[in-house]
Amino acid sequence: MTGSSNGVEKTIWDRLFTALVTAIYIFLMFPIVLVVLLSFNSGEFLAFPLEGFSLRWFEALFSNKRFLDATLYSIQIAATSTVVNGVIGTLAAIYVARHATIARDYIRLIMTAPLLVPEILTAIALLFYFYEIRIGTDYSIAIQIGHIVVTFPYVFLNVSSALFNFDRSQEEAARSLGAGGWMTFRRVTLPAIKPGIITGCLFAFVISFDIFNISLLLKSLGKNTLPLELFDYLRFNFDPTAAAIASLSIFMTFAAILIIDRTVGLRSLRF
């Protein structure tokens, strides 16, 4: 009887836990779903329930030169951040995992510091620094470096995870068969950590595309990223074009997740 009672009690708690987790996910996902639905609203304002179904706001988005320029600028900044971090993030992860014997934990903490420090504080510090060295924000150097700094940990952590799960005996086998250091890295190590590099780079691109605080303080005159252009637009307009822009970012994020799942698999994301 006691075993049966415990089984029933366990089943009840399992159901309650499942219901709680489901409620939390619905609470978190509802705003995203709502924004996507509002982007297809045929009405003139951001309002729910929908007045009808229409693609007019996506047409307005893609016919607006300011939004197109901001989108291309965001893609340019994000792509550059992704390429740069793909190189330096991978090299940093290899150094910390393979060669940093003294104060490894402290080095890892420094590498991940941009995730721990509030983004606005990082932006202010970089703003003071660039004006101190007389570069300022006249060019895109400041905003580009800011995006690289903030997105660097995503590549570093994913590649570090791949290296942690990598069996180094494969490298030793390659070396014993006569392969040099570069050939061993290119033929053995790089294919093994490629899932971490791809995942980290995709995360870096998506995060860089959506960064707001860094872009707000470090942007050059006359150039806006898409989040900044959306912020300026919402100050004077309240139509579903804003929802269409937000939906564009949401679709891009889901596309990145789909690419990760199709290329390396979501199960490879282990830290």
PDB file of C-alpha atoms in Angstrom:
ATOM      1  CA  MET A   1       0.000   0.000   0.000  1.00  0.00           C
ATOM      2  CA  THR A   2       2.818   2.354   0.845  1.00  0.00           C
ATOM      3  CA  GLY A   3       4.527   1.717  -2.489  1.00  0.00           C
ATOM      4  CA  SER A   4       1.267   2.291  -4.354  1.00  0.00           C
ATOM      5  CA  SER A   5       0.625   5.480  -2.390  1.00  0.00           C
ATOM      6  CA  ASN A   6       4.126   6.754  -3.150  1.00  0.00           C
ATOM      7  CA  GLY A   7       3.617   5.962  -6.836  1.00  0.00           C
ATOM      8  CA  VAL A   8       0.374   7.927  -6.953  1.00  0.00           C
ATOM      9  CA  GLU A   9       1.940  10.830  -5.058  1.00  0.00           C
ATOM     10  CA  LYS A  10       4.906  10.821  -7.426  1.00  0.00           C
ATOM     11  CA  THR A  11       2.577  10.872 -10.432  1.00  0.00           C
ATOM     12  CA  ILE A  12       0.691  13.852  -8.993  1.00  0.00           C
ATOM     13  CA  TRP A  13       3.911  15.781  -8.401  1.00  0.00           C
ATOM     14  CA  ASP A  14       5.130  14.915 -11.900  1.00  0.00           C
ATOM     15  CA  ARG A  15       1.932  16.292 -13.386  1.00  0.00           C
ATOM     16  CA  LEU A  16       2.118  19.439 -11.273  1.00  0.00           C
ATOM     17  CA  PHE A  17       5.735  19.971 -12.277  1.00  0.00           C
ATOM     18  CA  THR A  18       4.873  19.429 -15.951  1.00  0.00           C
ATOM     19  CA  ALA A  19       1.984  21.883 -15.675  1.00  0.00           C
ATOM     20  CA  LEU A  20       4.250  24.459 -14.003  1.00  0.00           C
ATOM     21  CA  VAL A  21       6.955  24.133 -16.663  1.00  0.00           C
ATOM     22  CA  THR A  22       4.326  24.360 -19.420  1.00  0.00           C
ATOM     23  CA  ALA A  23       2.855  27.513 -17.847  1.00  0.00           C
ATOM     24  CA  ILE A  24       6.314  29.101 -17.626  1.00  0.00           C
ATOM     25  CA  TYR A  25       7.044  28.332 -21.283  1.00  0.00           C
ATOM     26  CA  ILE A  26       3.682  29.734 -22.367  1.00  0.00           C
ATOM     27  CA  PHE A  27       4.346  32.881 -20.326  1.00  0.00           C
ATOM     28  CA  LEU A  28       7.775  33.308 -21.959  1.00  0.00           C
ATOM     29  CA  MET A  29       6.680  32.490 -25.511  1.00  0.00           C
ATOM     30  CA  PHE A  30       3.414  34.423 -25.582  1.00  0.00           C
ATOM     31  CA  PRO A  31       4.980  37.879 -26.183  1.00  0.00           C
ATOM     32  CA  ILE A  32       7.019  36.477 -29.088  1.00  0.00           C
ATOM     33  CA  VAL A  33       3.984  34.827 -30.661  1.00  0.00           C
ATOM     34  CA  LEU A  34       1.945  37.988 -30.115  1.00  0.00           C
ATOM     35  CA  VAL A  35       4.517  40.188 -31.872  1.00  0.00           C
ATOM     36  CA  VAL A  36       4.590  37.855 -34.867  1.00  0.00           C
ATOM     37  CA  LEU A  37       0.785  37.850 -35.050  1.00  0.00           C
ATOM     38  CA  LEU A  38       0.647  41.656 -34.828  1.00  0.00           C
ATOM     39  CA  SER A  39       3.043  41.958 -37.758  1.00  0.00           C
ATOM     40  CA  PHE A  40       0.343  40.368 -39.958  1.00  0.00           C
ATOM     41  CA  ASN A  41      -2.423  42.646 -38.673  1.00  0.00           C
ATOM     42  CA  SER A  42      -4.327  44.556 -41.360  1.00  0.00           C
ATOM     43  CA  GLY A  43      -5.228  47.361 -38.937  1.00  0.00           C
ATOM     44  CA  GLU A  44      -3.485  50.708 -38.673  1.00  0.00           C
ATOM     45  CA  PHE A  45      -2.204  50.303 -35.107  1.00  0.00           C
ATOM     46  CA  LEU A  46      -0.575  47.747 -32.853  1.00  0.00           C
ATOM     47  CA  ALA A  47      -3.721  46.324 -31.332  1.00  0.00           C
ATOM     48  CA  PHE A  48      -5.075  42.939 -30.361  1.00  0.00           C
ATOM     49  CA  PRO A  49      -7.273  41.145 -31.411  1.00  0.00           C
ATOM     50  CA  LEU A  50      -6.284  41.347 -35.062  1.00  0.00           C
ATOM     51  CA  GLU A  51      -8.508  43.171 -37.506  1.00  0.00           C
ATOM     52  CA  GLY A  52      -7.494  40.905 -40.370  1.00  0.00           C
ATOM     53  CA  PHE A  53      -4.551  39.261 -42.106  1.00  0.00           C
ATOM     54  CA  SER A  54      -2.212  41.284 -44.318  1.00  0.00           C
ATOM     55  CA  LEU A  55       1.418  41.467 -45.504  1.00  0.00           C
ATOM     56  CA  ARG A  56       1.255  45.246 -45.981  1.00  0.00           C
ATOM     57  CA  TRP A  57       3.549  45.998 -43.055  1.00  0.00           C
ATOM     58  CA  PHE A  58       6.288  43.744 -44.391  1.00  0.00           C
ATOM     59  CA  GLU A  59       5.911  45.548 -47.723  1.00  0.00           C
ATOM     60  CA  ALA A  60       6.221  48.850 -45.854  1.00  0.00           C
ATOM     61  CA  LEU A  61       9.316  47.554 -44.102  1.00  0.00           C
ATOM     62  CA  PHE A  62      11.105  46.463 -47.274  1.00  0.00           C
ATOM     63  CA  SER A  63      10.124  49.618 -49.154  1.00  0.00           C
ATOM     64  CA  ASN A  64      11.478  51.918 -46.427  1.00  0.00           C
ATOM     65  CA  LYS A  65      15.032  52.965 -47.318  1.00  0.00           C
ATOM     66  CA  ARG A  66      15.957  53.841 -43.732  1.00  0.00           C
ATOM     67  CA  PHE A  67      15.013  50.375 -42.504  1.00  0.00           C
ATOM     68  CA  LEU A  68      16.817  48.704 -45.396  1.00  0.00           C
ATOM     69  CA  ASP A  69      19.988  50.723 -44.778  1.00  0.00           C
ATOM     70  CA  ALA A  70      19.787  49.950 -41.055  1.00  0.00           C
ATOM     71  CA  THR A  71      19.296  46.245 -41.767  1.00  0.00           C
ATOM     72  CA  LEU A  72      22.286  46.105 -44.116  1.00  0.00           C
ATOM     73  CA  TYR A  73      24.403  48.023 -41.597  1.00  0.00           C
ATOM     74  CA  SER A  74      23.394  45.616 -38.816  1.00  0.00           C
ATOM     75  CA  ILE A  75      24.227  42.638 -41.023  1.00  0.00           C
ATOM     76  CA  GLN A  76      27.613  44.170 -41.865  1.00  0.00           C
ATOM     77  CA  ILE A  77      28.473  44.787 -38.209  1.00  0.00           C
ATOM     78  CA  ALA A  78      27.215  41.335 -37.156  1.00  0.00           C
ATOM     79  CA  ALA A  79      29.041  39.531 -39.982  1.00  0.00           C
ATOM     80  CA  THR A  80      32.334  41.252 -39.158  1.00  0.00           C
ATOM     81  CA  SER A  81      31.923  40.440 -35.465  1.00  0.00           C
ATOM     82  CA  THR A  82      31.201  36.817 -36.348  1.00  0.00           C
ATOM     83  CA  VAL A  83      34.272  36.403 -38.561  1.00  0.00           C
ATOM     84  CA  VAL A  84      36.640  38.128 -36.124  1.00  0.00           C
ATOM     85  CA  ASN A  85      35.319  36.221 -33.112  1.00  0.00           C
ATOM     86  CA  GLY A  86      35.343  32.981 -35.066  1.00  0.00           C
ATOM     87  CA  VAL A  87      39.129  33.367 -35.328  1.00  0.00           C
ATOM     88  CA  ILE A  88      40.136  34.941 -32.018  1.00  0.00           C
ATOM     89  CA  GLY A  89      37.491  33.079 -30.005  1.00  0.00           C
ATOM     90  CA  THR A  90      38.702  29.737 -31.336  1.00  0.00           C
ATOM     91  CA  LEU A  91      42.350  30.586 -30.734  1.00  0.00           C
ATOM     92  CA  ALA A  92      41.588  31.809 -27.216  1.00  0.00           C
ATOM     93  CA  ALA A  93      39.640  28.643 -26.397  1.00  0.00           C
ATOM     94  CA  ILE A  94      42.483  26.450 -27.666  1.00  0.00           C
ATOM     95  CA  TYR A  95      45.017  28.383 -25.598  1.00  0.00           C
ATOM     96  CA  VAL A  96      42.973  28.204 -22.396  1.00  0.00           C
ATOM     97  CA  ALA A  97      42.093  24.513 -22.855  1.00  0.00           C
ATOM     98  CA  ARG A  98      45.535  23.300 -23.945  1.00  0.00           C
ATOM     99  CA  HIS A  99      48.243  25.690 -22.787  1.00  0.00           C
ATOM    100  CA  ALA A 100      47.030  27.821 -19.871  1.00  0.00           C
ATOM    101  CA  THR A 101      48.250  25.945 -16.824  1.00  0.00           C
ATOM    102  CA  ILE A 102      48.666  28.843 -14.406  1.00  0.00           C
ATOM    103  CA  ALA A 103      45.575  30.833 -13.421  1.00  0.00           C
ATOM    104  CA  ARG A 104      43.429  29.088 -16.038  1.00  0.00           C
ATOM    105  CA  ASP A 105      40.220  29.819 -14.157  1.00  0.00           C
ATOM    106  CA  TYR A 106      41.080  33.511 -13.898  1.00  0.00           C
ATOM    107  CA  ILE A 107      41.805  33.691 -17.633  1.00  0.00           C
ATOM    108  CA  ARG A 108      38.499  31.973 -18.375  1.00  0.00           C
ATOM    109  CA  LEU A 109      36.755  34.490 -16.105  1.00  0.00           C
ATOM    110  CA  ILE A 110      38.332  37.379 -18.006  1.00  0.00           C
ATOM    111  CA  MET A 111      37.294  35.856 -21.334  1.00  0.00           C
ATOM    112  CA  THR A 112      33.674  35.604 -20.211  1.00  0.00           C
ATOM    113  CA  ALA A 113      33.600  38.970 -18.393  1.00  0.00           C
ATOM    114  CA  PRO A 114      31.453  40.682 -21.088  1.00  0.00           C
ATOM    115  CA  LEU A 115      28.644  38.293 -20.127  1.00  0.00           C
ATOM    116  CA  LEU A 116      28.951  39.174 -16.442  1.00  0.00           C
ATOM    117  CA  VAL A 117      29.276  42.950 -16.725  1.00  0.00           C
ATOM    118  CA  PRO A 118      26.063  44.826 -17.648  1.00  0.00           C
ATOM    119  CA  GLU A 119      26.124  45.788 -21.306  1.00  0.00           C
ATOM    120  CA  ILE A 120      25.480  49.468 -20.582  1.00  0.00           C
ATOM    121  CA  LEU A 121      28.580  49.631 -18.350  1.00  0.00           C
ATOM    122  CA  THR A 122      30.685  48.048 -21.084  1.00  0.00           C
ATOM    123  CA  ALA A 123      29.314  50.588 -23.561  1.00  0.00           C
ATOM    124  CA  ILE A 124      30.126  53.539 -21.266  1.00  0.00           C
ATOM    125  CA  ALA A 125      33.643  52.242 -20.591  1.00  0.00           C
ATOM    126  CA  LEU A 126      34.310  51.796 -24.318  1.00  0.00           C
ATOM    127  CA  LEU A 127      32.877  55.230 -25.066  1.00  0.00           C
ATOM    128  CA  PHE A 128      35.278  56.885 -22.581  1.00  0.00           C
ATOM    129  CA  TYR A 129      38.162  54.801 -23.909  1.00  0.00           C
ATOM    130  CA  PHE A 130      37.636  55.702 -27.562  1.00  0.00           C
ATOM    131  CA  TYR A 131      37.351  59.399 -26.779  1.00  0.00           C
ATOM    132  CA  GLU A 132      40.442  59.159 -24.576  1.00  0.00           C
ATOM    133  CA  ILE A 133      42.517  57.770 -27.476  1.00  0.00           C
ATOM    134  CA  ARG A 134      40.942  60.403 -29.779  1.00  0.00           C
ATOM    135  CA  ILE A 135      39.099  58.002 -32.064  1.00  0.00           C
ATOM    136  CA  GLY A 136      35.639  58.816 -30.777  1.00  0.00           C
ATOM    137  CA  THR A 137      32.603  57.578 -32.680  1.00  0.00           C
ATOM    138  CA  ASP A 138      33.226  59.392 -35.957  1.00  0.00           C
ATOM    139  CA  TYR A 139      33.770  56.088 -37.730  1.00  0.00           C
ATOM    140  CA  SER A 140      32.368  52.596 -37.308  1.00  0.00           C
ATOM    141  CA  ILE A 141      35.463  51.419 -35.426  1.00  0.00           C
ATOM    142  CA  ALA A 142      33.970  52.016 -31.985  1.00  0.00           C
ATOM    143  CA  ILE A 143      30.666  50.242 -32.572  1.00  0.00           C
ATOM    144  CA  GLN A 144      32.402  47.368 -34.367  1.00  0.00           C
ATOM    145  CA  ILE A 145      34.852  46.757 -31.533  1.00  0.00           C
ATOM    146  CA  GLY A 146      32.010  47.037 -29.034  1.00  0.00           C
ATOM    147  CA  HIS A 147      30.064  44.318 -30.830  1.00  0.00           C
ATOM    148  CA  ILE A 148      33.163  42.117 -31.028  1.00  0.00           C
ATOM    149  CA  VAL A 149      33.827  42.485 -27.295  1.00  0.00           C
ATOM    150  CA  VAL A 150      30.252  41.661 -26.274  1.00  0.00           C
ATOM    151  CA  THR A 151      29.834  38.652 -28.592  1.00  0.00           C
ATOM    152  CA  PHE A 152      33.300  37.169 -28.029  1.00  0.00           C
ATOM    153  CA  PRO A 153      32.284  34.946 -25.050  1.00  0.00           C
ATOM    154  CA  TYR A 154      29.682  33.081 -27.132  1.00  0.00           C
ATOM    155  CA  VAL A 155      32.332  31.731 -29.494  1.00  0.00           C
ATOM    156  CA  PHE A 156      34.833  31.172 -26.703  1.00  0.00           C
ATOM    157  CA  LEU A 157      32.419  29.156 -24.538  1.00  0.00           C
ATOM    158  CA  ASN A 158      31.100  26.994 -27.378  1.00  0.00           C
ATOM    159  CA  VAL A 159      34.570  26.144 -28.688  1.00  0.00           C
ATOM    160  CA  SER A 160      35.781  25.506 -25.129  1.00  0.00           C
ATOM    161  CA  SER A 161      32.886  23.081 -24.669  1.00  0.00           C
ATOM    162  CA  ALA A 162      33.827  21.249 -27.869  1.00  0.00           C
ATOM    163  CA  LEU A 163      37.470  21.017 -26.761  1.00  0.00           C
ATOM    164  CA  PHE A 164      36.445  19.749 -23.334  1.00  0.00           C
ATOM    165  CA  ASN A 165      34.526  16.867 -24.927  1.00  0.00           C
ATOM    166  CA  PHE A 166      37.301  16.111 -27.436  1.00  0.00           C
ATOM    167  CA  ASP A 167      39.432  12.994 -27.010  1.00  0.00           C
ATOM    168  CA  ARG A 168      43.046  14.110 -27.430  1.00  0.00           C
ATOM    169  CA  SER A 169      44.185  10.557 -28.142  1.00  0.00           C
ATOM    170  CA  GLN A 170      43.094  11.166 -31.741  1.00  0.00           C
ATOM    171  CA  GLU A 171      45.673  13.936 -32.021  1.00  0.00           C
ATOM    172  CA  GLU A 172      48.329  11.712 -30.500  1.00  0.00           C
ATOM    173  CA  ALA A 173      47.468   8.989 -33.015  1.00  0.00           C
ATOM    174  CA  ALA A 174      47.817  11.465 -35.885  1.00  0.00           C
ATOM    175  CA  ARG A 175      51.173  12.661 -34.557  1.00  0.00           C
ATOM    176  CA  SER A 176      52.418   9.075 -34.197  1.00  0.00           C
ATOM    177  CA  LEU A 177      51.573   8.490 -37.861  1.00  0.00           C
ATOM    178  CA  GLY A 178      53.764  11.393 -38.936  1.00  0.00           C
ATOM    179  CA  ALA A 179      51.330  14.281 -39.161  1.00  0.00           C
ATOM    180  CA  GLY A 180      52.724  17.691 -38.257  1.00  0.00           C
ATOM    181  CA  GLY A 181      51.120  20.192 -35.927  1.00  0.00           C
ATOM    182  CA  TRP A 182      49.230  22.103 -38.636  1.00  0.00           C
ATOM    183  CA  MET A 183      48.030  18.951 -40.416  1.00  0.00           C
ATOM    184  CA  THR A 184      46.874  17.456 -37.119  1.00  0.00           C
ATOM    185  CA  PHE A 185      44.920  20.597 -36.329  1.00  0.00           C
ATOM    186  CA  ARG A 186      43.400  20.805 -39.826  1.00  0.00           C
ATOM    187  CA  ARG A 187      42.542  17.126 -40.227  1.00  0.00           C
ATOM    188  CA  VAL A 188      41.718  16.081 -36.640  1.00  0.00           C
ATOM    189  CA  THR A 189      41.167  18.957 -34.206  1.00  0.00           C
ATOM    190  CA  LEU A 190      39.296  21.382 -36.450  1.00  0.00           C
ATOM    191  CA  PRO A 191      36.656  18.865 -37.651  1.00  0.00           C
ATOM    192  CA  ALA A 192      36.098  17.799 -34.035  1.00  0.00           C
ATOM    193  CA  ILE A 193      35.520  21.340 -32.732  1.00  0.00           C
ATOM    194  CA  LYS A 194      33.671  22.539 -35.842  1.00  0.00           C
ATOM    195  CA  PRO A 195      30.233  22.158 -34.165  1.00  0.00           C
ATOM    196  CA  GLY A 196      31.367  24.495 -31.395  1.00  0.00           C
ATOM    197  CA  ILE A 197      32.719  27.033 -33.883  1.00  0.00           C
ATOM    198  CA  ILE A 198      29.547  26.990 -35.991  1.00  0.00           C
ATOM    199  CA  THR A 199      27.283  27.274 -32.959  1.00  0.00           C
ATOM    200  CA  GLY A 200      29.341  30.055 -31.388  1.00  0.00           C
ATOM    201  CA  CYS A 201      29.495  32.040 -34.630  1.00  0.00           C
ATOM    202  CA  LEU A 202      25.739  31.789 -35.165  1.00  0.00           C
ATOM    203  CA  PHE A 203      25.096  32.932 -31.609  1.00  0.00           C
ATOM    204  CA  ALA A 204      27.545  35.804 -32.086  1.00  0.00           C
ATOM    205  CA  PHE A 205      25.793  36.903 -35.286  1.00  0.00           C
ATOM    206  CA  VAL A 206      22.307  36.863 -33.769  1.00  0.00           C
ATOM    207  CA  ILE A 207      23.395  38.637 -30.573  1.00  0.00           C
ATOM    208  CA  SER A 208      25.335  41.268 -32.516  1.00  0.00           C
ATOM    209  CA  PHE A 209      22.395  41.893 -34.835  1.00  0.00           C
ATOM    210  CA  ASP A 210      20.111  42.644 -31.862  1.00  0.00           C
ATOM    211  CA  ILE A 211      22.465  44.565 -29.543  1.00  0.00           C
ATOM    212  CA  PHE A 212      21.009  47.897 -28.431  1.00  0.00           C
ATOM    213  CA  ASN A 213      23.033  49.562 -25.642  1.00  0.00           C
ATOM    214  CA  ILE A 214      26.431  49.183 -27.318  1.00  0.00           C
ATOM    215  CA  SER A 215      25.007  50.471 -30.591  1.00  0.00           C
ATOM    216  CA  LEU A 216      23.244  53.402 -28.911  1.00  0.00           C
ATOM    217  CA  LEU A 217      26.381  54.814 -27.279  1.00  0.00           C
ATOM    218  CA  LEU A 218      29.009  53.890 -29.876  1.00  0.00           C
ATOM    219  CA  LYS A 219      27.210  54.485 -33.173  1.00  0.00           C
ATOM    220  CA  SER A 220      28.689  56.924 -35.660  1.00  0.00           C
ATOM    221  CA  LEU A 221      26.759  59.984 -36.771  1.00  0.00           C
ATOM    222  CA  GLY A 222      24.107  59.276 -39.394  1.00  0.00           C
ATOM    223  CA  LYS A 223      24.289  55.469 -39.100  1.00  0.00           C
ATOM    224  CA  ASN A 224      21.767  53.408 -37.193  1.00  0.00           C
ATOM    225  CA  THR A 225      21.539  49.689 -36.643  1.00  0.00           C
ATOM    226  CA  LEU A 226      18.114  48.109 -37.023  1.00  0.00           C
ATOM    227  CA  PRO A 227      17.303  48.073 -33.258  1.00  0.00           C
ATOM    228  CA  LEU A 228      18.161  51.790 -33.053  1.00  0.00           C
ATOM    229  CA  GLU A 229      16.081  52.579 -36.122  1.00  0.00           C
ATOM    230  CA  LEU A 230      13.174  50.689 -34.580  1.00  0.00           C
ATOM    231  CA  PHE A 231      13.591  52.655 -31.330  1.00  0.00           C
ATOM    232  CA  ASP A 232      13.498  55.977 -33.217  1.00  0.00           C
ATOM    233  CA  TYR A 233      10.488  54.817 -35.225  1.00  0.00           C
ATOM    234  CA  LEU A 234       8.453  53.870 -32.156  1.00  0.00           C
ATOM    235  CA  ARG A 235       8.870  57.328 -30.667  1.00  0.00           C
ATOM    236  CA  PHE A 236       6.557  58.794 -33.309  1.00  0.00           C
ATOM    237  CA  ASN A 237       4.718  55.821 -34.837  1.00  0.00           C
ATOM    238  CA  PHE A 238       2.720  52.953 -33.421  1.00  0.00           C
ATOM    239  CA  ASP A 239       1.758  50.906 -36.461  1.00  0.00           C
ATOM    240  CA  PRO A 240       2.531  47.201 -37.050  1.00  0.00           C
ATOM    241  CA  THR A 241       5.687  48.044 -39.045  1.00  0.00           C
ATOM    242  CA  ALA A 242       7.469  47.847 -35.689  1.00  0.00           C
ATOM    243  CA  ALA A 243       6.096  44.335 -35.190  1.00  0.00           C
ATOM    244  CA  ALA A 244       7.277  43.390 -38.676  1.00  0.00           C
ATOM    245  CA  ILE A 245      10.802  44.525 -37.779  1.00  0.00           C
ATOM    246  CA  ALA A 246      10.702  42.549 -34.528  1.00  0.00           C
ATOM    247  CA  SER A 247       9.412  39.516 -36.439  1.00  0.00           C
ATOM    248  CA  LEU A 248      12.380  39.805 -38.791  1.00  0.00           C
ATOM    249  CA  SER A 249      14.751  39.445 -35.826  1.00  0.00           C
ATOM    250  CA  ILE A 250      12.690  36.555 -34.449  1.00  0.00           C
ATOM    251  CA  PHE A 251      12.757  34.739 -37.800  1.00  0.00           C
ATOM    252  CA  MET A 252      16.520  35.252 -37.976  1.00  0.00           C
ATOM    253  CA  THR A 253      16.963  33.747 -34.516  1.00  0.00           C
ATOM    254  CA  PHE A 254      14.841  30.710 -35.379  1.00  0.00           C
ATOM    255  CA  ALA A 255      16.767  30.341 -38.646  1.00  0.00           C
ATOM    256  CA  ALA A 256      20.015  30.249 -36.658  1.00  0.00           C
ATOM    257  CA  ILE A 257      18.580  27.579 -34.348  1.00  0.00           C
ATOM    258  CA  LEU A 258      17.417  25.559 -37.347  1.00  0.00           C
ATOM    259  CA  ILE A 259      20.861  25.804 -38.951  1.00  0.00           C
ATOM    260  CA  ILE A 260      22.492  24.642 -35.708  1.00  0.00           C
ATOM    261  CA  ASP A 261      20.082  21.705 -35.486  1.00  0.00           C
ATOM    262  CA  ARG A 262      20.630  20.690 -39.107  1.00  0.00           C
ATOM    263  CA  THR A 263      24.425  21.061 -39.078  1.00  0.00           C
ATOM    264  CA  VAL A 264      25.656  20.053 -35.637  1.00  0.00           C
ATOM    265  CA  GLY A 265      22.504  19.090 -33.745  1.00  0.00           C
ATOM    266  CA  LEU A 266      21.096  20.814 -30.669  1.00  0.00           C
ATOM    267  CA  ARG A 267      22.337  17.948 -28.483  1.00  0.00           C
ATOM    268  CA  SER A 268      25.889  19.112 -29.157  1.00  0.00           C
ATOM    269  CA  LEU A 269      25.273  22.250 -27.064  1.00  0.00           C
ATOM    270  CA  ARG A 270      26.787  20.923 -23.858  1.00  0.00           C
ATOM    271  CA  PHE A 271      28.758  23.134 -21.477  1.00  0.00           C
TER     272      PHE A 271
END
